[in-house]
PDB file of C-alpha atoms in Angstrom:
ATOM      1  CA  MET V  84      11.741  -5.296   5.656  1.00  0.00           C
ATOM      2  CA  SER V  85       8.358  -3.247   4.321  1.00  0.00           C
ATOM      3  CA  ARG V  86       6.373  -2.631   7.815  1.00  0.00           C
ATOM      4  CA  ILE V  87       3.408  -3.329   5.677  1.00  0.00           C
ATOM      5  CA  GLY V  88       4.282  -6.014   3.376  1.00  0.00           C
ATOM      6  CA  GLN V  89       5.240  -7.654   6.489  1.00  0.00           C
ATOM      7  CA  MET V  90       1.435  -7.898   8.281  1.00  0.00           C
ATOM      8  CA  PRO V  91      -0.182 -10.763   7.164  1.00  0.00           C
ATOM      9  CA  ILE V  92      -4.081 -10.688   5.595  1.00  0.00           C
ATOM     10  CA  ARG V  93      -6.782 -12.394   7.741  1.00  0.00           C
ATOM     11  CA  MET V  94      -8.704 -14.118   5.282  1.00  0.00           C
ATOM     12  CA  ASP V  95     -12.771 -13.819   5.427  1.00  0.00           C
ATOM     13  CA  SER V  96     -14.703 -16.655   6.077  1.00  0.00           C
ATOM     14  CA  LYS V  97     -17.305 -15.344   3.336  1.00  0.00           C
ATOM     15  CA  VAL V  98     -14.029 -15.172   0.740  1.00  0.00           C
ATOM     16  CA  LYS V  99     -12.502 -17.972  -1.195  1.00  0.00           C
ATOM     17  CA  ILE V 100      -9.201 -17.152  -2.743  1.00  0.00           C
ATOM     18  CA  VAL V 101      -7.869 -18.682  -4.898  1.00  0.00           C
ATOM     19  CA  LEU V 102      -4.158 -19.074  -5.991  1.00  0.00           C
ATOM     20  CA  ASP V 103      -3.493 -20.012  -9.421  1.00  0.00           C
ATOM     21  CA  GLN V 104       1.012 -19.711 -10.152  1.00  0.00           C
ATOM     22  CA  LYS V 105       1.434 -16.119 -10.639  1.00  0.00           C
ATOM     23  CA  ASP V 106      -3.070 -15.620 -10.289  1.00  0.00           C
ATOM     24  CA  ILE V 107      -5.163 -14.676  -7.083  1.00  0.00           C
ATOM     25  CA  THR V 108      -8.403 -14.673  -7.482  1.00  0.00           C
ATOM     26  CA  VAL V 109     -10.723 -13.555  -4.789  1.00  0.00           C
ATOM     27  CA  GLU V 110     -14.312 -13.718  -4.341  1.00  0.00           C
ATOM     28  CA  GLY V 111     -16.770 -12.705  -2.124  1.00  0.00           C
ATOM     29  CA  PRO V 112     -20.202 -12.004  -1.744  1.00  0.00           C
ATOM     30  CA  GLN V 113     -19.919  -8.948  -3.586  1.00  0.00           C
ATOM     31  CA  GLY V 114     -18.416 -10.369  -7.062  1.00  0.00           C
ATOM     32  CA  ARG V 115     -15.100 -11.450  -8.036  1.00  0.00           C
ATOM     33  CA  LEU V 116     -11.725 -10.023  -8.961  1.00  0.00           C
ATOM     34  CA  ASN V 117      -8.228 -11.039  -9.793  1.00  0.00           C
ATOM     35  CA  TRP V 118      -4.256  -9.411  -9.840  1.00  0.00           C
ATOM     36  CA  THR V 119      -1.050 -11.074 -11.471  1.00  0.00           C
ATOM     37  CA  ILE V 120       1.145 -10.971  -8.372  1.00  0.00           C
ATOM     38  CA  PRO V 121       4.868  -9.333 -10.287  1.00  0.00           C
ATOM     39  CA  GLU V 122       8.087 -11.384 -10.309  1.00  0.00           C
ATOM     40  CA  GLY V 123       9.624 -11.870  -7.101  1.00  0.00           C
ATOM     41  CA  ILE V 124       7.037 -11.651  -4.923  1.00  0.00           C
ATOM     42  CA  THR V 125       4.972 -14.959  -3.180  1.00  0.00           C
ATOM     43  CA  VAL V 126       2.025 -15.014  -1.274  1.00  0.00           C
ATOM     44  CA  ASN V 127       1.787 -17.746   1.061  1.00  0.00           C
ATOM     45  CA  LEU V 128      -2.191 -19.534   2.184  1.00  0.00           C
ATOM     46  CA  THR V 129      -2.252 -20.968   5.817  1.00  0.00           C
ATOM     47  CA  ASP V 130      -4.753 -21.415   8.311  1.00  0.00           C
ATOM     48  CA  GLY V 131      -6.698 -18.315   7.313  1.00  0.00           C
ATOM     49  CA  LEU V 132      -3.533 -15.666   6.830  1.00  0.00           C
ATOM     50  CA  ILE V 133      -1.965 -14.523   3.538  1.00  0.00           C
ATOM     51  CA  ALA V 134       1.968 -14.187   4.255  1.00  0.00           C
ATOM     52  CA  ILE V 135       3.557 -12.380   1.022  1.00  0.00           C
ATOM     53  CA  GLU V 136       6.839 -12.932   0.620  1.00  0.00           C
ATOM     54  CA  ARG V 137      10.358 -10.977  -1.387  1.00  0.00           C
ATOM     55  CA  LEU V 138      12.294 -13.963  -2.878  1.00  0.00           C
ATOM     56  CA  THR V 139      15.677 -10.714  -2.338  1.00  0.00           C
ATOM     57  CA  ASN V 140      16.033  -7.627  -1.669  1.00  0.00           C
ATOM     58  CA  GLN V 141      16.414  -6.225  -4.501  1.00  0.00           C
ATOM     59  CA  LYS V 142      14.753  -1.528  -4.817  1.00  0.00           C
ATOM     60  CA  SER V 143      12.134  -3.690  -7.120  1.00  0.00           C
ATOM     61  CA  HIS V 144      11.110  -5.790  -4.858  1.00  0.00           C
ATOM     62  CA  ARG V 145      11.043  -4.178  -2.122  1.00  0.00           C
ATOM     63  CA  ALA V 146       8.629  -1.337  -3.714  1.00  0.00           C
ATOM     64  CA  LEU V 147       6.550  -3.823  -5.017  1.00  0.00           C
ATOM     65  CA  HIS V 148       6.426  -5.811  -1.036  1.00  0.00           C
ATOM     66  CA  GLY V 149       3.692  -3.653   0.046  1.00  0.00           C
ATOM     67  CA  LEU V 150       2.088  -2.907  -2.273  1.00  0.00           C
ATOM     68  CA  THR V 151       1.068  -6.433  -3.622  1.00  0.00           C
ATOM     69  CA  ARG V 152      -0.169  -6.407   0.075  1.00  0.00           C
ATOM     70  CA  SER V 153      -2.375  -3.853  -0.148  1.00  0.00           C
ATOM     71  CA  LEU V 154      -3.105  -4.485  -3.555  1.00  0.00           C
ATOM     72  CA  ILE V 155      -4.832  -8.090  -1.780  1.00  0.00           C
ATOM     73  CA  ALA V 156      -5.800  -6.293   0.958  1.00  0.00           C
ATOM     74  CA  ASN V 157      -8.089  -4.746  -0.669  1.00  0.00           C
ATOM     75  CA  MET V 158      -9.379  -7.118  -2.614  1.00  0.00           C
ATOM     76  CA  ILE V 159      -9.851  -9.018  -0.120  1.00  0.00           C
ATOM     77  CA  MET V 160     -12.029  -6.126   0.842  1.00  0.00           C
ATOM     78  CA  GLY V 161     -13.897  -4.919  -1.482  1.00  0.00           C
ATOM     79  CA  VAL V 162     -15.391  -8.597  -2.186  1.00  0.00           C
ATOM     80  CA  THR V 163     -16.858  -8.064   1.711  1.00  0.00           C
ATOM     81  CA  GLU V 164     -18.088  -4.610   1.817  1.00  0.00           C
ATOM     82  CA  GLY V 165     -17.242  -2.920  -1.213  1.00  0.00           C
ATOM     83  CA  PHE V 166     -15.763   0.880  -1.994  1.00  0.00           C
ATOM     84  CA  GLU V 167     -16.980   4.157  -2.462  1.00  0.00           C
ATOM     85  CA  LYS V 168     -16.393   8.169  -3.251  1.00  0.00           C
ATOM     86  CA  LYS V 169     -18.997  10.218  -3.323  1.00  0.00           C
ATOM     87  CA  LEU V 170     -18.599  13.882  -4.862  1.00  0.00           C
ATOM     88  CA  ILE V 171     -20.586  17.312  -4.561  1.00  0.00           C
ATOM     89  CA  LEU V 172     -21.803  19.549  -7.569  1.00  0.00           C
ATOM     90  CA  VAL V 173     -21.986  23.078  -6.476  1.00  0.00           C
ATOM     91  CA  GLY V 174     -23.930  25.832  -9.033  1.00  0.00           C
ATOM     92  CA  VAL V 175     -26.745  27.650  -9.169  1.00  0.00           C
ATOM     93  CA  GLY V 176     -28.222  25.525 -12.345  1.00  0.00           C
ATOM     94  CA  TYR V 177     -25.861  23.256 -12.291  1.00  0.00           C
ATOM     95  CA  ARG V 178     -27.726  19.722 -12.261  1.00  0.00           C
ATOM     96  CA  ALA V 179     -26.843  15.391 -12.370  1.00  0.00           C
ATOM     97  CA  GLU V 180     -28.974  13.243 -13.074  1.00  0.00           C
ATOM     98  CA  ILE V 181     -28.742   9.236 -14.394  1.00  0.00           C
ATOM     99  CA  ASP V 182     -31.096   7.937 -17.139  1.00  0.00           C
ATOM    100  CA  ARG V 183     -32.384   4.793 -17.815  1.00  0.00           C
ATOM    101  CA  GLN V 184     -29.127   3.729 -19.212  1.00  0.00           C
ATOM    102  CA  LYS V 185     -27.566   3.973 -16.109  1.00  0.00           C
ATOM    103  CA  ARG V 186     -25.260   6.515 -17.801  1.00  0.00           C
ATOM    104  CA  LEU V 187     -24.265  10.235 -15.571  1.00  0.00           C
ATOM    105  CA  VAL V 188     -26.341  13.100 -17.705  1.00  0.00           C
ATOM    106  CA  LEU V 189     -24.680  16.358 -15.903  1.00  0.00           C
ATOM    107  CA  ASN V 190     -25.932  19.850 -17.151  1.00  0.00           C
ATOM    108  CA  VAL V 191     -22.718  22.500 -15.687  1.00  0.00           C
ATOM    109  CA  GLY V 192     -22.169  25.333 -17.730  1.00  0.00           C
ATOM    110  CA  TYR V 193     -21.613  23.615 -21.164  1.00  0.00           C
ATOM    111  CA  SER V 194     -23.838  24.363 -24.343  1.00  0.00           C
ATOM    112  CA  HIS V 195     -24.954  21.069 -23.669  1.00  0.00           C
ATOM    113  CA  PRO V 196     -25.279  17.992 -21.099  1.00  0.00           C
ATOM    114  CA  VAL V 197     -22.827  15.927 -20.304  1.00  0.00           C
ATOM    115  CA  THR V 198     -22.504  12.023 -21.104  1.00  0.00           C
ATOM    116  CA  TYR V 199     -20.891   9.759 -18.918  1.00  0.00           C
ATOM    117  CA  VAL V 200     -20.581   5.611 -19.523  1.00  0.00           C
ATOM    118  CA  PRO V 201     -19.889   4.492 -15.999  1.00  0.00           C
ATOM    119  CA  PRO V 202     -17.422   1.340 -17.249  1.00  0.00           C
ATOM    120  CA  GLU V 203     -19.002  -2.441 -15.530  1.00  0.00           C
ATOM    121  CA  GLY V 204     -18.732  -2.816 -12.090  1.00  0.00           C
ATOM    122  CA  ILE V 205     -19.091   0.284 -11.526  1.00  0.00           C
ATOM    123  CA  THR V 206     -22.226   1.761  -9.873  1.00  0.00           C
ATOM    124  CA  LEU V 207     -23.444   5.482  -9.872  1.00  0.00           C
ATOM    125  CA  SER V 208     -26.585   6.922  -7.533  1.00  0.00           C
ATOM    126  CA  VAL V 209     -27.460  11.195  -7.827  1.00  0.00           C
ATOM    127  CA  GLY V 210     -28.661  12.390  -4.341  1.00  0.00           C
ATOM    128  CA  ASP V 211     -31.532  14.499  -3.178  1.00  0.00           C
ATOM    129  CA  SER V 212     -30.139  18.686  -3.392  1.00  0.00           C
ATOM    130  CA  GLU V 213     -29.896  20.989  -0.877  1.00  0.00           C
ATOM    131  CA  THR V 214     -28.428  23.821   0.055  1.00  0.00           C
ATOM    132  CA  ILE V 215     -25.910  25.695   1.633  1.00  0.00           C
ATOM    133  CA  GLY V 216     -25.092  29.167   1.981  1.00  0.00           C
ATOM    134  CA  GLY V 217     -27.572  29.476  -1.229  1.00  0.00           C
ATOM    135  CA  GLN V 218     -25.935  27.389  -3.488  1.00  0.00           C
ATOM    136  CA  PRO V 219     -27.742  24.389  -4.162  1.00  0.00           C
ATOM    137  CA  HIS V 220     -25.347  20.797  -3.496  1.00  0.00           C
ATOM    138  CA  THR V 221     -26.024  17.681  -5.139  1.00  0.00           C
ATOM    139  CA  PRO V 222     -23.881  14.779  -3.525  1.00  0.00           C
ATOM    140  CA  ILE V 223     -22.945  11.811  -7.129  1.00  0.00           C
ATOM    141  CA  THR V 224     -22.475   8.731  -5.465  1.00  0.00           C
ATOM    142  CA  VAL V 225     -19.982   5.950  -7.693  1.00  0.00           C
ATOM    143  CA  SER V 226     -19.717   2.875  -5.949  1.00  0.00           C
ATOM    144  CA  GLY V 227     -17.678  -1.206  -6.690  1.00  0.00           C
ATOM    145  CA  ILE V 228     -15.583  -3.826  -5.447  1.00  0.00           C
ATOM    146  CA  ASP V 229     -12.435  -2.817  -7.161  1.00  0.00           C
ATOM    147  CA  LYS V 230     -11.367   0.949  -5.322  1.00  0.00           C
ATOM    148  CA  ALA V 231      -8.514   2.047  -8.469  1.00  0.00           C
ATOM    149  CA  LEU V 232     -11.447   1.909 -10.481  1.00  0.00           C
ATOM    150  CA  VAL V 233     -13.920   3.811  -8.279  1.00  0.00           C
ATOM    151  CA  GLY V 234     -11.395   6.121  -7.351  1.00  0.00           C
ATOM    152  CA  GLN V 235     -10.644   6.493 -11.688  1.00  0.00           C
ATOM    153  CA  VAL V 236     -13.386   6.871 -12.530  1.00  0.00           C
ATOM    154  CA  THR V 237     -14.934   8.932  -9.703  1.00  0.00           C
ATOM    155  CA  ALA V 238     -11.809  11.929 -11.416  1.00  0.00           C
ATOM    156  CA  LEU V 239     -12.572  11.402 -14.518  1.00  0.00           C
ATOM    157  CA  ILE V 240     -16.559  12.608 -13.398  1.00  0.00           C
ATOM    158  CA  ARG V 241     -14.930  14.931 -11.317  1.00  0.00           C
ATOM    159  CA  GLN V 242     -12.508  16.058 -15.163  1.00  0.00           C
ATOM    160  CA  ILE V 243     -15.945  17.506 -16.624  1.00  0.00           C
ATOM    161  CA  LYS V 244     -16.031  20.343 -14.252  1.00  0.00           C
ATOM    162  CA  LYS V 245     -13.335  21.402 -11.945  1.00  0.00           C
ATOM    163  CA  PRO V 246     -13.938  23.137  -9.009  1.00  0.00           C
ATOM    164  CA  GLU V 247     -13.196  26.951 -10.500  1.00  0.00           C
ATOM    165  CA  VAL V 248     -10.742  28.768  -8.460  1.00  0.00           C
ATOM    166  CA  TYR V 249     -11.628  32.021  -9.034  1.00  0.00           C
ATOM    167  CA  GLU V 250     -15.140  31.261  -7.815  1.00  0.00           C
ATOM    168  CA  PRO V 251     -15.298  28.283  -5.521  1.00  0.00           C
ATOM    169  CA  SER V 252     -19.208  28.049  -5.649  1.00  0.00           C
ATOM    170  CA  LYS V 253     -19.073  26.426  -8.511  1.00  0.00           C
ATOM    171  CA  GLY V 254     -18.066  22.953 -10.011  1.00  0.00           C
ATOM    172  CA  LEU V 255     -17.400  18.846  -8.746  1.00  0.00           C
ATOM    173  CA  ARG V 256     -15.256  18.960  -5.486  1.00  0.00           C
ATOM    174  CA  TYR V 257     -14.514  15.314  -3.469  1.00  0.00           C
ATOM    175  CA  GLU V 258     -16.987  15.370  -0.818  1.00  0.00           C
ATOM    176  CA  GLY V 259     -14.817  17.264   2.161  1.00  0.00           C
ATOM    177  CA  GLU V 260     -12.003  19.183  -0.225  1.00  0.00           C
ATOM    178  CA  ARG V 261     -11.347  23.204   0.254  1.00  0.00           C
ATOM    179  CA  VAL V 262     -11.322  24.663  -2.531  1.00  0.00           C
ATOM    180  CA  ARG V 263      -8.288  27.227  -2.347  1.00  0.00           C
ATOM    181  CA  MET V 264      -9.520  30.678  -3.716  1.00  0.00           C
ATOM    182  CA  LYS V 265      -7.497  32.740  -6.041  1.00  0.00           C
ATOM    183  CA  GLU V 266      -7.168  36.129  -5.295  1.00  0.00           C
ATOM    184  CA  GLY V 267      -8.702  38.134  -8.619  1.00  0.00           C
ATOM    185  CA  LYS V 268      -7.591  40.057 -11.672  1.00  0.00           C
ATOM    186  CA  THR V 269      -7.555  43.653 -11.324  1.00  0.00           C
ATOM    187  CA  GLY V 270      -6.472  46.209 -13.919  1.00  0.00           C
ATOM    188  CA  VAL V 271      -3.577  48.758 -13.515  1.00  0.00           C
TER     189      VAL V 271
END
């Protein structure tokens, strides 16, 4: 049995869950999410608890058992509290701002500013820059109710200017990420 899949999910009083055949819809104060339950997995709603069960002991059903439980728990947490990831923009002359159309505009050493348009349901914000070790650090926050979408958007923004490995003081990195510095190439 899946240890994660066996654990029941407690429903919050603010959350409304609708189970229609293989579709589950979770609605709360932050918004609404829906997902299709995979074949071989059943979801039971009873007395404020959600139980996930699998029909057989096949390898594919065992793999989906814990995944289904985690995704439904994340949906419930997303519509009640929401999710947030932070990036740090590091580098002299590097700037980030949100324009009037709620797009992220980055000046990260290219010949032109890079504009990122967030998908629906994602909110971007840029904090005040602070100087640490002579380098300006600008926080960028990505927030939304869908955990997978928040992570995907954060990864796409980071792809715009990954941290330099020879000069680890430049680029976009996750908050708390440690960049391993490579030794510079020397001539013989």
